[in-house]
Short mmCIF file of C-alpha atoms in Angstrom, two decimals:
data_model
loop_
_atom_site.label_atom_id
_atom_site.label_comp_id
_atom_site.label_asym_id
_atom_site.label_seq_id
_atom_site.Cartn_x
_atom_site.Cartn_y
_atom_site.Cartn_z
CA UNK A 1234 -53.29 168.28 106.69
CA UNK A 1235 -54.03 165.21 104.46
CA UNK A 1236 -53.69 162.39 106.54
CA UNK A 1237 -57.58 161.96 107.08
CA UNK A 1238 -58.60 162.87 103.55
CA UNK A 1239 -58.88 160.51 100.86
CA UNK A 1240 -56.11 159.29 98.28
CA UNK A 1241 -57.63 159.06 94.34
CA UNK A 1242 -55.32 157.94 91.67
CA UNK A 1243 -54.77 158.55 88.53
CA UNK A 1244 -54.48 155.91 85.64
CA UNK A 1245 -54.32 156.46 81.77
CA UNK A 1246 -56.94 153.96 79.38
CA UNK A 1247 -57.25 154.22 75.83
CA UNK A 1248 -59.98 151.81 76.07
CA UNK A 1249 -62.66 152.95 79.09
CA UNK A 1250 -65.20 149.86 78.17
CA UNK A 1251 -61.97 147.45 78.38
CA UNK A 1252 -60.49 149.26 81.30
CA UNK A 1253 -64.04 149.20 82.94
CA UNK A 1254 -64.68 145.36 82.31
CA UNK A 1255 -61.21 144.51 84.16
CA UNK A 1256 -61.35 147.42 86.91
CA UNK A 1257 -65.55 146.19 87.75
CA UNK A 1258 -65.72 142.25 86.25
CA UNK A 1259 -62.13 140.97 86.72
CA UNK A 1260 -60.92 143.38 90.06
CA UNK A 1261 -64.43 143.80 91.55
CA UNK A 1262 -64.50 147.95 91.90
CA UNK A 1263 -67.44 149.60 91.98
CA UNK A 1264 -67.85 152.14 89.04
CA UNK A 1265 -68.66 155.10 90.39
CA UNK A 1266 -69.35 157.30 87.13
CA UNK A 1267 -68.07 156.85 83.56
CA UNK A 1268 -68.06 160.20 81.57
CA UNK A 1269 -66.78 160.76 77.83
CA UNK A 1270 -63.23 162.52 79.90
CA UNK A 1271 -63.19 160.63 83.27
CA UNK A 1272 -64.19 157.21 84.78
CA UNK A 1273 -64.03 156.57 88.40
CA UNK A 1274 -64.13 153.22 90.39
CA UNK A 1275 -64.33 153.26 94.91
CA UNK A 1276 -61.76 150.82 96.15
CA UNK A 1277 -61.96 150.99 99.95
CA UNK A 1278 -60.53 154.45 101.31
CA UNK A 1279 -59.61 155.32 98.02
CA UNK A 1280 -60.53 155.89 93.98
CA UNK A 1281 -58.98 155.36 91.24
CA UNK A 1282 -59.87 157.47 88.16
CA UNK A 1283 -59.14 157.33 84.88
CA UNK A 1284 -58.75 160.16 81.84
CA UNK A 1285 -58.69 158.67 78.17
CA UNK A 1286 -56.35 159.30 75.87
CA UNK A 1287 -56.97 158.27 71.98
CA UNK A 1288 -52.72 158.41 71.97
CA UNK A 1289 -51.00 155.76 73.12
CA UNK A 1290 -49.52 156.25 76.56
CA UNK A 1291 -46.93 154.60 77.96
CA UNK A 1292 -47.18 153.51 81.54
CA UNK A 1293 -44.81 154.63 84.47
CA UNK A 1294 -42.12 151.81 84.72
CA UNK A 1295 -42.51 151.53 88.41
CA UNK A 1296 -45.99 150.34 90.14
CA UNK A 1297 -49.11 152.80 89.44
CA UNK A 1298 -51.22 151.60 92.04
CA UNK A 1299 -51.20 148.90 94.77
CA UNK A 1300 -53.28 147.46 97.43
CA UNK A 1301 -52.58 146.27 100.74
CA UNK A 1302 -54.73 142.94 101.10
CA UNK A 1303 -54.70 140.69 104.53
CA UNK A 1304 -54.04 137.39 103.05
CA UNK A 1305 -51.30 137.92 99.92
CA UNK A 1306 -52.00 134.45 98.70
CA UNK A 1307 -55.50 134.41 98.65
CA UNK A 1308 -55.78 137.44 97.12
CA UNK A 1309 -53.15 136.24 94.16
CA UNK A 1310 -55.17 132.62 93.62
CA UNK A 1311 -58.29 134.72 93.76
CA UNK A 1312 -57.36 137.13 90.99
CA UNK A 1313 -55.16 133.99 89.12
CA UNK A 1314 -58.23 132.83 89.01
CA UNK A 1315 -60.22 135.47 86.98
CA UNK A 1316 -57.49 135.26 84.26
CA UNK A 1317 -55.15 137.77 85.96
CA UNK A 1318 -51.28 137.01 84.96
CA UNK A 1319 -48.89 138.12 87.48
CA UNK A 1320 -45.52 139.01 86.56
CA UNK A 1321 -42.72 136.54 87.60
CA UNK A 1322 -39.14 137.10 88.20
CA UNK A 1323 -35.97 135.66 89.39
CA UNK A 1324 -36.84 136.07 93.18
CA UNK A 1325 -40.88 135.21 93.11
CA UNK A 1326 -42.43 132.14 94.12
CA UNK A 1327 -44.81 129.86 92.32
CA UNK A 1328 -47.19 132.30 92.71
CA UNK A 1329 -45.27 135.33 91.09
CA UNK A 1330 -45.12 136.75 94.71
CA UNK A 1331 -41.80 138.53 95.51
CA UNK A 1332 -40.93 138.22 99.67
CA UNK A 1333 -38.02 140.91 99.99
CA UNK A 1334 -38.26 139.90 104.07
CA UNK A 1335 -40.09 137.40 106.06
CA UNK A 1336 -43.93 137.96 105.96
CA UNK A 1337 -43.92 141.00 103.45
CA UNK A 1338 -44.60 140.05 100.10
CA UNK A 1339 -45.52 141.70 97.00
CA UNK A 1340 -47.20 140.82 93.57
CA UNK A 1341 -47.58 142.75 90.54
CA UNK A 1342 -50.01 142.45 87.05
CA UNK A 1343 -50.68 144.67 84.50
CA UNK A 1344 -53.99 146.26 83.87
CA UNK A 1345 -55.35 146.15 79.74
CA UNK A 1346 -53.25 149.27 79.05
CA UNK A 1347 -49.89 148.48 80.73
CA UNK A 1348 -50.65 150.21 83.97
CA UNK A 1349 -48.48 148.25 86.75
CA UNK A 1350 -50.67 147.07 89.77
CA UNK A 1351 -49.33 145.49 92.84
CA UNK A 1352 -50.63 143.82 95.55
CA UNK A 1353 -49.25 143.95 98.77
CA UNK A 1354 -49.50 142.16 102.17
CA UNK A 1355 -48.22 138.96 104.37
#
């Protein structure tokens, strides 16, 4: 029934003109509408939208939101680039990008309010 419809996400900000100069200056979304309760930014076949919260909210621990990008490196020196840190552990390469098989890699960053983003591709 939903396989043709499209996904929107959900993401907490306490901060909607921080979270909007990352999502729109720093990710390059388009901002689709920023209301006092909801901002919304088109990312391909998707959204992502955001409520704000004045309380502090603490992110989910696992990944909130992730894209699927044709050339993983690029994409990671691309964003590196416009001050994005990417998280590094034990089993990453230089690049903070985690290969858990040949040719499938994944790299996550945080957004301004602790929101885990991945990216995900060869």
């Amino acid at each position: 029934m939903l396989a043709q419809e499209r996904l929107v996400a959900f993401l907490w900000t306490s901060d909607r003109a921080r979270a909007r100069a990352f999502y729109e200056g720093v990710l390059g979304l388009t901002c689709l509408g920023d209301q006092d309760y909801l901002m919304s930014f088109d990312t391909g076949p998707a959204r992502i939208s955001f409520v704000t919260s004045d309380t502090p909210i603490t992110p989910p621990k696992g990944t909130a939101a992730g894209w699927v990008v044709g050339d993983l490196r690029a994409a990671v020196r691309e964003l590196a680039a416009r001050g994005v840190e990417f998280e590094r552990g034990p089993n990453s390469d230089e690049l903070g990008i985690w290969w858990p098989e040949p040719n499938v890699g994944v790299a996550w960053f945080l957004d301004p309010d602790g929101n885990r983003l991945s990216l995900n591709g060869a």
